[in-house]
Amino acid sequence: MTVFVTQPAQHDHTAPYTERLGAALGDTVTIRVRTTLPVTRVQLKLVRGGEVETHPTREVAGTGESRWFEFALPLDAGSVRYAWQLELPDDHLNLTMSGLHHTRRAFRDWFQYLAGYAAPEWAWKSVFYQIFPDRFRNGDRASDVQTGEYSYNGRPVQHVPWMTPPDRAGDIHAHYGGDLAGISEKLPYLTDLGVNALWLTPIFTSPSNHRYDISDYREIDAHLGGQAAFDTLMTSSAEAGVRVVLDGVFNHVGNENAIFRAALEDESAPQRPMFTWRQYAGTATNTLPYHAFMDVPTLPKLDYASEAAQQEFLAGESSVVRHWLRQGIAGWRLDVAHMMGAGGSDEGNLELHRTLKRAAREENPDAYIFGERFFDPERAMQGDGEDGAMNYHGFGLPVMQWLSGQTYFFLPSKMDGTELSELLWDSYHALPPQVALNMFNLLDSHDVPRALYRLGGDKTRLRAALTLLMGYPGVPCVYYGTELGLSQTEQGAMPFCRAPMPWPDEGGAASDWDSELFADVQRLIRLRRDTAALQRGSMRFLLALPDAIGFVRELDGVQVAVLASRRSDGQAIAVPLPAGNWRDPLSGETLTGGTVSMVLDGGRVLVRED
């Protein structure tokens, strides 16, 4: 059930409802509920030791028509779940994150408090920019891969001209020459756009252009400029106020990795247990002698039943996780995080991520760790493992499906805004509040089709998508080039979504560079970074219509309405704005609360000023 701003009872993670977040285990935190209902009594339901306890609350001074009740919440578990019971003259209601109900809801609907969890709050204040290094900028042609320089997977690699559209023939073998020097060179462009954090897809020594088949985890790929270029990037980005997060490929390695080669060539090698070997290889279903990511021969899967694997990559004193955090990176994005495990499966997945997180936090207490969990990540999102997940399931995929009328596989879809709001709320409400704010939100990436392509080139709807991205709870990320209208030439995802950045001095045409779109994205990013309510505020929905949705973020009495339509025809929509004076910070228009007719094409953001 979607929760709207009109609900007559409210509780969330912000002041004055919750005294503070992240209090230590054993502490007590004051929580409050506000209601305009004619309650005769308010009690608190608390899950403790597997049972549900009922406790009285205390009424405190209220304002206007609202009445307030509070309770001292004991933090005697890492995750404390609770709900409010509102008793009326002839009825009673249960208030949870799923709204007001007569029946007791499932525990996933209850409010949650994480004791002792310290979120990397710098990420809440950040706008990320994802870079696929080979396609962003060539800053050092001397390091380029040359055609025929080496062979990989039975084919020679090739160097292709910068503006060549990616195609199936080139796929993993076509190298464009983008490198770390190019990223350093374009830091002024990135800071002008307004982003203050980068996520780089893999940069370690690998034979392919995507580098998810890593040969050496402790060596920066020479074709990206090597260690010297990395050091320069880290220094320059720090001076520019830009944090850098690297891509951790810890589910599998490349088949040219020395650890795997030793294991493959000698059954008695100490590295052998770090991989899972098949007894019946060569059958119709098991052609490889080892487990691999999606059975791709070049991507042998690590077996974390091996203590040596855990020590080498995750937790050892000189593990890969620790090694690069010591060199200044701000965190890790974890490739296919949901697949990591023992015995060729995901067995022990959650405990592995707890192990990884502990090691990362020992090196940097503020490290941001988020996983690629392409599907429903809820079971892993309790703060003890990854801080958050790439929010494909709870934001990016459904938003783009609604706006485009098709899935990312290009299947037609008649999803409307009502269904979208229900799905967004269902994903959001089940997460602890800090984790919801940690979720990594995106519209497109190197793994899914370009947003503008999916929208049929409609930049009005792209603006609507970007408005939702900058306003939604979580950490927003822009995929390189989306800010200027970069698209793709063929239907599908990889490799077409990995087109090169169309820099004018690399052959990009003026038509490739939409300066008006860039300016709009720039303004949205600035608004996001300047508005605390968009960084850490609560959320309730305001509007859920077939062609339009809207929600309100609130913090410390400041309300921000984020609205978007999938229409591009200028049709006005009646929006039920809460009482007060509202201003559009991007256009300067002022509005008075009530039912207001407005055009939402391209998205709107309104701030209540009183």
Coordinates of C-alpha atoms in Angstrom, one line a residue:
M1 CA 0.0 0.0 0.0
T2 CA 1.4 3.4 -1.0
V3 CA 1.5 5.9 1.9
F4 CA 0.4 9.4 1.0
V5 CA 1.0 12.8 2.7
T6 CA -2.7 12.9 3.6
Q7 CA -2.4 10.0 6.0
P8 CA -3.7 11.1 9.5
A9 CA -0.8 9.6 11.4
Q10 CA 2.9 10.0 10.8
H11 CA 6.1 8.5 12.1
D12 CA 9.5 8.3 10.3
H13 CA 13.3 8.4 10.8
T14 CA 13.6 12.2 10.9
A15 CA 13.3 14.7 13.8
P16 CA 11.0 15.2 15.6
Y17 CA 9.7 11.7 15.1
T18 CA 13.0 9.9 15.9
E19 CA 15.5 11.4 18.3
R20 CA 18.6 10.3 16.4
L21 CA 19.8 7.5 14.1
G22 CA 22.7 5.1 14.7
A23 CA 22.5 5.0 18.6
A24 CA 24.6 2.3 20.1
L25 CA 23.3 -1.2 21.1
G26 CA 22.0 -0.9 24.7
D27 CA 21.0 2.7 24.4
T28 CA 17.5 4.1 24.5
V29 CA 16.1 6.4 21.8
T30 CA 12.9 8.5 22.0
I31 CA 10.5 8.0 19.2
R32 CA 7.2 9.9 18.6
V33 CA 4.1 9.6 16.5
R34 CA 1.8 12.4 15.4
T35 CA -1.9 12.0 14.6
T36 CA -5.1 13.9 13.9
L37 CA -7.3 10.9 14.7
P38 CA -9.6 11.0 17.7
V39 CA -7.4 8.5 19.6
T40 CA -8.3 7.4 23.1
R41 CA -4.9 5.7 23.7
V42 CA -1.7 5.0 21.7
Q43 CA 0.4 2.0 22.5
L44 CA 3.7 0.7 21.0
K45 CA 4.1 -2.8 19.7
L46 CA 7.7 -4.0 20.0
V47 CA 9.3 -7.2 18.7
R48 CA 11.5 -8.5 21.4
G49 CA 13.0 -12.0 21.7
G50 CA 10.7 -13.3 18.9
E51 CA 7.5 -12.1 20.8
V52 CA 5.4 -9.0 20.3
E53 CA 5.2 -6.8 23.4
T54 CA 2.7 -4.0 24.0
H55 CA 3.8 -0.9 25.9
P56 CA 2.0 2.3 26.8
T57 CA 3.2 5.6 25.4
R58 CA 3.1 9.1 26.9
E59 CA 1.3 12.0 25.3
V60 CA 3.4 15.1 24.9
A61 CA 2.6 18.7 23.9
G62 CA 1.3 19.0 20.3
T63 CA 0.7 21.7 17.8
G64 CA -2.6 22.7 16.1
E65 CA -4.9 19.8 15.6
S66 CA -2.2 17.2 16.0
R67 CA -1.5 15.1 19.1
W68 CA 1.9 13.7 19.8
F69 CA 2.8 10.5 21.7
E70 CA 6.3 9.2 22.6
F71 CA 8.1 6.1 23.7
A72 CA 11.6 5.3 25.0
L73 CA 12.7 2.6 22.5
P74 CA 15.2 0.1 24.1
L75 CA 17.9 -0.9 21.6
D76 CA 18.6 -4.4 22.9
A77 CA 19.1 -5.9 19.4
G78 CA 20.9 -4.9 16.3
S79 CA 17.6 -4.4 14.4
V80 CA 14.6 -3.4 16.4
R81 CA 11.1 -3.6 14.8
Y82 CA 8.1 -1.8 16.2
A83 CA 4.6 -0.5 15.2
W84 CA 2.1 2.0 16.8
Q85 CA -1.3 0.9 17.9
L86 CA -3.9 3.7 17.7
E87 CA -7.0 3.1 19.7
L88 CA -10.2 4.9 18.7
P89 CA -13.7 5.1 20.4
D90 CA -15.0 2.2 18.3
D91 CA -12.0 0.9 16.4
H92 CA -8.2 0.6 16.4
L93 CA -5.5 0.9 13.7
N94 CA -2.0 -0.3 13.4
L95 CA 0.5 2.2 12.0
T96 CA 3.5 0.7 10.2
M97 CA 5.6 1.8 7.2
S98 CA 2.9 0.3 5.0
G99 CA 0.3 2.7 6.4
L100 CA -2.7 2.4 8.6
H101 CA -4.4 -1.0 8.8
H102 CA -6.9 -2.9 11.0
T103 CA -4.8 -6.1 10.8
R104 CA -1.3 -6.7 12.1
R105 CA 1.1 -6.5 9.2
A106 CA 4.1 -8.7 8.4
F107 CA 7.3 -7.7 10.2
R108 CA 8.8 -6.5 6.9
D109 CA 6.2 -3.7 7.1
W110 CA 7.1 -2.5 10.6
F111 CA 9.4 0.4 11.4
Q112 CA 13.0 -0.5 11.9
Y113 CA 15.8 0.9 14.0
L114 CA 19.4 -0.2 13.4
A115 CA 21.4 0.0 16.5
G116 CA 25.1 0.8 16.2
Y117 CA 25.1 1.2 12.5
A118 CA 27.1 4.1 11.1
A119 CA 26.1 5.0 7.6
P120 CA 28.6 6.6 5.2
E121 CA 26.6 9.8 5.2
W122 CA 28.9 11.6 2.7
A123 CA 27.3 9.4 0.1
W124 CA 23.9 10.9 0.9
K125 CA 25.3 14.3 0.0
S126 CA 26.9 13.0 -3.2
V127 CA 25.9 12.8 -6.8
F128 CA 27.8 10.0 -8.5
Y129 CA 28.9 9.7 -12.1
Q130 CA 29.6 6.3 -13.6
I131 CA 32.5 6.0 -16.0
F132 CA 33.4 3.1 -18.3
P133 CA 37.0 4.0 -18.7
D134 CA 37.7 2.8 -22.2
R135 CA 34.9 5.0 -23.6
F136 CA 35.1 8.2 -21.6
R137 CA 38.3 10.1 -22.6
N138 CA 41.7 9.2 -24.2
G139 CA 44.2 11.3 -22.3
D140 CA 47.4 9.4 -23.2
R141 CA 47.5 7.8 -26.7
A142 CA 50.9 6.2 -25.9
S143 CA 49.1 3.7 -23.6
D144 CA 46.4 2.7 -26.2
V145 CA 45.9 -1.0 -27.1
Q146 CA 47.1 -1.6 -30.6
T147 CA 45.4 -3.8 -33.1
G148 CA 46.9 -7.3 -32.9
E149 CA 48.9 -6.4 -29.8
Y150 CA 47.7 -9.7 -28.2
S151 CA 45.0 -12.2 -28.7
Y152 CA 42.2 -12.9 -26.2
N153 CA 39.7 -15.8 -26.3
G154 CA 40.9 -16.8 -29.7
R155 CA 40.8 -13.4 -31.4
P156 CA 43.3 -10.5 -31.7
V157 CA 42.3 -7.3 -30.0
Q158 CA 41.7 -4.2 -32.1
H159 CA 42.1 -0.5 -31.7
V160 CA 39.1 1.4 -33.1
P161 CA 38.6 5.1 -34.0
W162 CA 36.9 7.0 -31.1
M163 CA 33.5 7.7 -32.6
T164 CA 32.9 4.2 -33.9
P165 CA 29.5 2.9 -32.7
P166 CA 30.0 -0.3 -30.6
D167 CA 28.8 -3.4 -32.4
R168 CA 28.6 -7.2 -31.8
A169 CA 31.7 -7.8 -33.9
G170 CA 33.9 -5.6 -31.6
D171 CA 32.2 -6.5 -28.4
I172 CA 34.9 -7.2 -25.8
H173 CA 37.8 -7.0 -28.3
A174 CA 37.4 -3.4 -29.5
H175 CA 39.5 -0.9 -27.5
Y176 CA 38.8 2.8 -27.9
G177 CA 41.7 4.1 -25.8
G178 CA 39.9 5.8 -22.9
D179 CA 42.1 5.9 -19.8
L180 CA 42.7 7.4 -16.3
A181 CA 44.6 10.3 -17.7
G182 CA 41.4 11.2 -19.6
I183 CA 39.4 11.2 -16.5
S184 CA 41.9 13.4 -14.7
E185 CA 41.9 15.8 -17.7
K186 CA 38.1 16.1 -17.6
L187 CA 37.7 16.6 -13.8
P188 CA 36.9 20.3 -14.5
Y189 CA 34.0 19.1 -16.8
L190 CA 32.7 16.8 -14.1
T191 CA 32.9 19.3 -11.3
D192 CA 31.2 21.9 -13.6
L193 CA 28.4 19.4 -14.1
G194 CA 28.2 19.2 -10.3
V195 CA 29.1 15.6 -9.5
N196 CA 31.3 14.9 -6.5
A197 CA 31.8 11.2 -6.7
L198 CA 32.9 8.7 -9.4
W199 CA 32.3 5.0 -9.8
L200 CA 34.8 3.5 -12.2
T201 CA 34.1 0.1 -13.8
P202 CA 37.2 -2.1 -13.4
I203 CA 40.6 -0.6 -13.9
F204 CA 42.9 -3.5 -13.1
T205 CA 45.0 -5.5 -15.6
S206 CA 42.6 -7.4 -17.9
P207 CA 42.6 -8.5 -21.5
S208 CA 39.1 -7.2 -22.5
N209 CA 37.8 -3.7 -22.8
H210 CA 35.3 -4.1 -19.9
R211 CA 38.0 -5.5 -17.6
Y212 CA 35.6 -7.7 -15.6
D213 CA 38.0 -10.6 -16.4
I214 CA 40.8 -9.4 -14.1
S215 CA 44.3 -10.9 -14.5
D216 CA 46.0 -9.0 -11.6
Y217 CA 43.9 -7.2 -8.9
R218 CA 46.9 -5.4 -7.5
E219 CA 48.0 -3.8 -10.8
I220 CA 46.3 -0.9 -12.6
D221 CA 46.0 -1.8 -16.3
A222 CA 49.0 -0.3 -18.2
H223 CA 46.6 0.5 -21.1
L224 CA 44.8 2.8 -18.6
G225 CA 48.0 4.4 -17.6
G226 CA 49.2 2.1 -14.8
Q227 CA 49.9 3.1 -11.2
A228 CA 51.2 6.6 -12.1
A229 CA 47.9 7.5 -13.8
F230 CA 45.9 6.2 -10.8
D231 CA 48.0 8.2 -8.4
T232 CA 47.5 11.3 -10.4
L233 CA 43.8 10.7 -10.6
M234 CA 43.5 10.2 -6.9
T235 CA 45.5 13.3 -6.1
S236 CA 43.6 15.4 -8.6
S237 CA 40.1 14.2 -7.6
A238 CA 40.9 14.8 -3.9
E239 CA 41.9 18.4 -4.7
A240 CA 38.6 18.8 -6.7
G241 CA 36.5 17.4 -3.9
V242 CA 35.6 14.3 -5.8
R243 CA 35.6 10.8 -4.2
V244 CA 36.4 7.7 -6.2
V245 CA 34.8 4.3 -5.8
L246 CA 36.2 1.3 -7.6
D247 CA 34.5 -1.8 -9.0
G248 CA 35.2 -5.0 -7.0
V249 CA 34.9 -8.1 -9.1
F250 CA 35.1 -10.7 -6.3
N251 CA 32.7 -13.3 -7.6
H252 CA 35.1 -14.4 -10.4
V253 CA 38.5 -13.7 -11.9
G254 CA 39.7 -13.8 -15.5
N255 CA 41.0 -17.0 -16.9
E256 CA 44.4 -15.4 -17.4
N257 CA 44.7 -14.7 -13.7
A258 CA 47.9 -16.4 -12.3
I259 CA 45.9 -17.8 -9.3
F260 CA 43.5 -19.6 -11.7
R261 CA 46.2 -20.7 -14.1
A262 CA 48.1 -22.4 -11.2
A263 CA 44.9 -24.1 -10.1
L264 CA 43.9 -25.2 -13.5
E265 CA 47.3 -26.7 -14.4
D266 CA 48.0 -28.6 -11.2
E267 CA 45.4 -30.5 -9.2
S268 CA 47.7 -30.4 -6.2
A269 CA 48.3 -26.7 -6.3
P270 CA 47.4 -24.8 -3.1
Q271 CA 45.3 -22.4 -5.3
R272 CA 43.1 -25.3 -6.4
P273 CA 40.5 -25.1 -3.6
M274 CA 39.9 -21.4 -4.5
F275 CA 37.7 -22.6 -7.4
T276 CA 35.0 -25.2 -7.7
W277 CA 35.7 -28.1 -10.0
R278 CA 33.1 -30.3 -11.7
Q279 CA 33.3 -34.1 -11.6
Y280 CA 31.3 -34.5 -14.8
A281 CA 32.6 -31.9 -17.1
G282 CA 32.2 -32.4 -20.8
T283 CA 28.5 -33.3 -20.7
A284 CA 25.8 -31.5 -22.6
T285 CA 25.0 -29.3 -19.5
N286 CA 28.5 -29.0 -18.0
T287 CA 31.1 -28.3 -20.6
L288 CA 33.6 -26.7 -18.3
P289 CA 35.7 -28.4 -15.7
Y290 CA 35.1 -25.5 -13.4
H291 CA 32.2 -23.3 -12.3
A292 CA 32.2 -19.9 -14.0
F293 CA 30.1 -16.8 -14.1
M294 CA 27.1 -17.7 -16.3
D295 CA 29.4 -20.6 -17.6
V296 CA 31.5 -18.1 -19.5
P297 CA 34.9 -19.9 -19.8
T298 CA 36.9 -16.7 -19.3
L299 CA 35.3 -15.9 -16.0
P300 CA 36.1 -18.8 -13.5
K301 CA 34.1 -18.4 -10.3
L302 CA 35.8 -18.1 -6.9
D303 CA 34.9 -20.7 -4.2
Y304 CA 34.7 -18.9 -0.8
A305 CA 34.5 -22.2 1.0
S306 CA 38.3 -21.7 0.7
E307 CA 39.7 -19.6 3.5
A308 CA 42.6 -18.7 1.1
A309 CA 40.0 -17.1 -1.3
Q310 CA 38.5 -15.1 1.6
Q311 CA 42.0 -13.9 2.8
E312 CA 43.2 -13.1 -0.7
F313 CA 40.3 -11.0 -1.9
L314 CA 38.2 -9.9 1.1
A315 CA 39.6 -10.1 4.7
G316 CA 43.3 -10.8 4.8
E317 CA 45.7 -8.3 6.1
S318 CA 46.8 -7.5 2.5
S319 CA 43.5 -8.4 0.8
V320 CA 42.4 -6.7 -2.4
V321 CA 39.6 -4.9 -0.5
R322 CA 42.1 -3.5 2.0
H323 CA 44.9 -2.8 -0.5
W324 CA 43.0 -0.2 -2.6
L325 CA 41.2 1.4 0.4
R326 CA 44.7 2.1 1.8
Q327 CA 45.4 3.9 -1.5
G328 CA 42.6 6.3 -0.9
I329 CA 39.5 5.0 -2.6
A330 CA 36.2 5.9 -0.9
G331 CA 34.6 2.5 -1.3
W332 CA 33.7 -0.5 -3.4
R333 CA 30.9 -1.3 -5.9
L334 CA 30.6 -5.1 -5.8
D335 CA 30.0 -6.8 -9.1
V336 CA 27.2 -9.5 -9.1
A337 CA 27.2 -9.3 -5.3
H338 CA 24.3 -11.6 -5.0
M339 CA 26.3 -14.5 -6.7
M340 CA 29.3 -14.7 -4.4
G341 CA 29.4 -17.8 -2.4
A342 CA 30.8 -21.3 -1.8
G343 CA 30.8 -24.4 -3.9
G344 CA 29.9 -22.7 -7.2
S345 CA 26.8 -21.2 -5.7
D346 CA 25.7 -18.3 -3.5
E347 CA 25.9 -20.3 -0.3
G348 CA 27.1 -18.2 2.6
N349 CA 26.6 -15.0 0.6
L350 CA 25.4 -12.8 3.4
E351 CA 28.2 -13.8 5.8
L352 CA 30.8 -13.2 3.1
H353 CA 29.5 -9.6 2.7
R354 CA 29.7 -9.1 6.4
T355 CA 33.3 -10.3 6.3
L356 CA 34.1 -7.9 3.4
K357 CA 32.3 -5.0 5.1
R358 CA 34.2 -5.5 8.4
A359 CA 37.6 -5.4 6.5
A360 CA 36.6 -2.3 4.6
R361 CA 35.4 -0.4 7.7
E362 CA 38.7 -1.3 9.5
E363 CA 40.6 0.4 6.7
N364 CA 38.1 3.3 6.3
P365 CA 35.3 3.8 8.8
D366 CA 33.4 5.8 6.2
A367 CA 33.9 3.4 3.3
Y368 CA 30.7 3.1 1.1
I369 CA 30.1 -0.5 0.1
F370 CA 27.2 -1.2 -2.4
G371 CA 26.5 -4.3 -4.3
E372 CA 25.1 -5.1 -7.7
R373 CA 22.0 -7.0 -6.7
F374 CA 20.0 -6.8 -9.9
F375 CA 16.9 -8.4 -8.5
D376 CA 15.2 -8.0 -5.1
P377 CA 18.0 -7.1 -2.6
E378 CA 15.9 -6.9 0.5
R379 CA 17.2 -9.9 2.4
A380 CA 20.8 -8.5 2.2
M381 CA 19.9 -4.9 3.2
Q382 CA 20.3 -4.8 7.0
G383 CA 23.4 -2.7 7.3
D384 CA 25.7 -5.4 8.5
G385 CA 26.8 -6.4 5.0
E386 CA 26.7 -3.9 2.1
D387 CA 25.6 -0.4 3.0
G388 CA 23.2 -0.5 0.0
A389 CA 22.6 -2.0 -3.4
M390 CA 22.3 -0.8 -7.0
N391 CA 18.6 0.1 -6.9
Y392 CA 17.6 -1.5 -10.2
H393 CA 14.7 -3.3 -8.6
G394 CA 13.3 -0.5 -6.4
F395 CA 13.9 2.4 -8.7
G396 CA 15.7 2.4 -12.0
L397 CA 14.0 -0.5 -13.8
P398 CA 10.4 0.3 -12.8
V399 CA 10.7 4.1 -13.4
M400 CA 12.2 3.5 -16.9
Q401 CA 9.5 0.9 -17.6
W402 CA 6.8 3.3 -16.8
L403 CA 8.3 6.2 -18.7
S404 CA 9.2 4.1 -21.8
G405 CA 6.3 1.6 -21.9
Q406 CA 8.6 -1.3 -22.2
T407 CA 11.0 -3.4 -20.1
Y408 CA 14.8 -3.3 -20.5
F409 CA 14.4 -6.3 -22.7
F410 CA 12.0 -4.2 -24.8
L411 CA 8.9 -6.1 -24.0
P412 CA 5.8 -3.9 -24.2
S413 CA 4.4 -2.8 -20.8
K414 CA 1.2 -1.0 -19.8
M415 CA 2.4 -0.2 -16.2
D416 CA 0.8 3.0 -15.0
G417 CA 1.8 5.4 -12.3
T418 CA -0.4 3.8 -9.6
E419 CA 1.4 0.5 -10.1
L420 CA 4.7 2.3 -10.2
S421 CA 4.1 4.1 -6.9
E422 CA 3.1 0.8 -5.2
L423 CA 6.3 -0.9 -6.4
L424 CA 8.5 2.0 -5.3
W425 CA 6.9 2.2 -1.9
D426 CA 7.0 -1.6 -1.4
S427 CA 10.8 -1.6 -2.0
Y428 CA 11.5 1.6 0.0
H429 CA 9.3 0.9 3.1
A430 CA 10.9 -2.5 3.9
L431 CA 14.4 -1.1 4.3
P432 CA 15.9 0.4 7.5
P433 CA 16.0 4.2 7.0
Q434 CA 19.7 4.6 6.7
V435 CA 19.9 1.7 4.2
A436 CA 17.1 3.3 2.1
L437 CA 19.2 6.5 2.0
N438 CA 22.3 4.4 1.0
M439 CA 20.6 2.8 -2.0
F440 CA 22.4 3.5 -5.3
N441 CA 19.9 4.9 -7.7
L442 CA 20.4 4.9 -11.5
L443 CA 18.5 5.1 -14.8
D444 CA 21.0 3.4 -17.0
S445 CA 24.5 1.9 -16.9
H446 CA 27.0 -0.2 -18.8
D447 CA 24.7 -3.2 -18.3
V448 CA 21.3 -1.9 -19.4
P449 CA 20.2 0.1 -22.5
R450 CA 20.8 3.8 -22.5
A451 CA 17.9 5.8 -21.0
L452 CA 17.4 8.1 -24.0
Y453 CA 17.3 5.2 -26.4
R454 CA 14.7 3.4 -24.3
L455 CA 12.6 6.6 -24.3
G456 CA 12.7 6.8 -28.1
G457 CA 14.9 10.0 -28.0
D458 CA 12.3 11.9 -26.0
K459 CA 14.3 14.3 -23.9
T460 CA 11.3 15.7 -22.1
R461 CA 10.7 12.2 -20.6
L462 CA 14.4 11.9 -20.0
R463 CA 14.2 15.2 -17.9
A464 CA 11.3 13.7 -16.0
A465 CA 13.4 10.6 -15.2
L466 CA 16.4 12.7 -14.1
T467 CA 14.1 14.8 -11.9
L468 CA 12.9 11.6 -10.1
L469 CA 16.5 10.4 -9.9
M470 CA 17.7 13.6 -8.1
G471 CA 14.7 13.7 -5.8
Y472 CA 14.3 10.1 -4.8
P473 CA 15.7 8.7 -1.5
G474 CA 19.1 7.2 -2.1
V475 CA 22.4 8.1 -3.8
P476 CA 21.8 9.3 -7.4
C477 CA 24.2 8.3 -10.2
V478 CA 24.4 9.7 -13.8
Y479 CA 25.8 7.3 -16.4
Y480 CA 28.5 9.1 -18.5
G481 CA 27.0 11.0 -21.4
T482 CA 23.4 10.9 -20.2
E483 CA 23.7 14.5 -19.2
L484 CA 24.2 15.6 -22.8
G485 CA 21.9 13.1 -24.6
L486 CA 24.2 10.2 -25.4
S487 CA 22.2 7.3 -26.8
Q488 CA 23.0 4.1 -28.7
T489 CA 22.6 3.0 -32.3
E490 CA 21.1 -0.5 -31.9
Q491 CA 18.5 -2.2 -29.7
G492 CA 19.9 -4.2 -26.8
A493 CA 22.2 -3.6 -23.9
M494 CA 25.9 -4.6 -24.1
P495 CA 27.9 -3.5 -26.0
F496 CA 25.6 -0.8 -27.6
C497 CA 25.1 1.1 -24.3
R498 CA 28.9 1.6 -24.1
A499 CA 29.2 4.3 -26.8
P500 CA 32.2 6.7 -26.6
M501 CA 31.8 10.1 -25.1
P502 CA 31.3 12.4 -28.1
W503 CA 34.0 15.0 -27.3
P504 CA 34.1 17.6 -30.1
D505 CA 37.9 17.2 -30.5
E506 CA 37.4 13.5 -31.0
G507 CA 35.0 13.9 -33.8
G508 CA 31.8 14.4 -31.9
A509 CA 29.2 16.5 -33.8
A510 CA 27.5 19.6 -32.4
S511 CA 24.2 17.6 -32.5
D512 CA 25.8 15.0 -30.1
W513 CA 26.1 17.7 -27.4
D514 CA 22.8 19.0 -26.1
S515 CA 23.9 22.0 -24.0
E516 CA 20.3 22.8 -22.9
L517 CA 20.0 19.3 -21.4
F518 CA 23.4 19.6 -19.8
A519 CA 22.3 22.9 -18.2
D520 CA 19.1 21.3 -16.9
V521 CA 21.0 18.3 -15.4
Q522 CA 23.5 20.7 -13.9
R523 CA 20.7 22.6 -12.2
L524 CA 19.1 19.4 -10.9
I525 CA 22.4 18.2 -9.5
R526 CA 23.0 21.6 -7.8
L527 CA 19.5 21.5 -6.3
R528 CA 20.1 18.0 -5.0
R529 CA 23.4 18.9 -3.4
D530 CA 22.0 22.1 -1.9
T531 CA 18.8 20.6 -0.3
A532 CA 19.2 18.5 2.8
A533 CA 15.7 17.2 2.6
L534 CA 16.5 15.5 -0.7
Q535 CA 19.6 14.0 0.8
R536 CA 18.3 12.6 4.1
G537 CA 14.6 13.4 4.3
S538 CA 11.6 11.1 4.7
M539 CA 9.3 10.3 1.8
R540 CA 5.5 10.0 1.3
F541 CA 3.6 10.0 -1.9
L542 CA 1.6 13.0 -3.1
L543 CA 0.4 11.8 -6.5
A544 CA -0.2 8.5 -8.2
L545 CA -2.0 8.8 -11.5
P546 CA -1.6 6.7 -14.7
D547 CA 0.6 9.3 -16.3
A548 CA 2.0 11.2 -13.3
I549 CA 3.6 10.5 -9.9
G550 CA 4.8 12.7 -7.1
F551 CA 6.3 12.4 -3.7
V552 CA 7.3 14.7 -0.8
R553 CA 10.6 14.6 0.9
E554 CA 10.7 16.2 4.4
L555 CA 13.3 17.2 6.9
D556 CA 13.3 19.6 9.8
G557 CA 10.1 21.2 8.7
V558 CA 11.2 21.7 5.1
Q559 CA 9.0 20.0 2.5
V560 CA 10.1 19.3 -1.1
A561 CA 7.7 18.0 -3.7
V562 CA 9.1 16.0 -6.6
L563 CA 6.7 15.6 -9.5
A564 CA 7.0 14.0 -12.9
S565 CA 4.7 13.1 -15.9
R566 CA 5.4 10.7 -18.7
R567 CA 3.5 13.0 -21.1
S568 CA 5.2 15.4 -23.5
D569 CA 2.2 17.2 -24.8
G570 CA 1.9 20.0 -22.2
Q571 CA -1.4 18.7 -20.7
A572 CA -2.0 20.1 -17.2
I573 CA -2.5 17.8 -14.2
A574 CA -4.3 18.6 -11.0
V575 CA -1.8 18.3 -8.1
P576 CA -3.0 18.3 -4.5
L577 CA -0.3 20.4 -2.9
P578 CA -0.2 20.5 0.9
A579 CA -1.1 23.9 2.4
G580 CA 1.5 26.6 2.3
N581 CA 3.5 28.7 -0.1
W582 CA 5.5 26.8 -2.7
R583 CA 8.3 27.9 -5.0
D584 CA 9.9 26.2 -8.0
P585 CA 13.6 26.8 -7.3
L586 CA 14.5 26.2 -10.9
S587 CA 12.0 28.5 -12.6
G588 CA 11.2 30.9 -9.7
E589 CA 7.5 30.3 -10.0
T590 CA 5.5 30.6 -6.8
L591 CA 2.3 28.6 -6.0
T592 CA -0.2 28.3 -3.1
G593 CA -1.1 25.0 -1.6
G594 CA -4.4 23.3 -2.6
T595 CA -5.4 21.6 -5.8
V596 CA -3.1 23.3 -8.4
S597 CA -3.2 22.7 -12.1
M598 CA 0.3 22.4 -13.6
V599 CA 2.2 20.9 -16.4
L600 CA 4.6 18.3 -15.2
D601 CA 6.3 17.4 -18.5
G602 CA 10.0 17.1 -17.8
G603 CA 9.4 17.0 -14.1
R604 CA 9.0 19.7 -11.4
V605 CA 10.5 20.3 -8.0
L606 CA 8.7 22.6 -5.5
V607 CA 9.9 23.7 -2.1
R608 CA 7.5 24.9 0.6
E609 CA 8.8 28.2 1.9
D610 CA 6.8 28.7 5.1

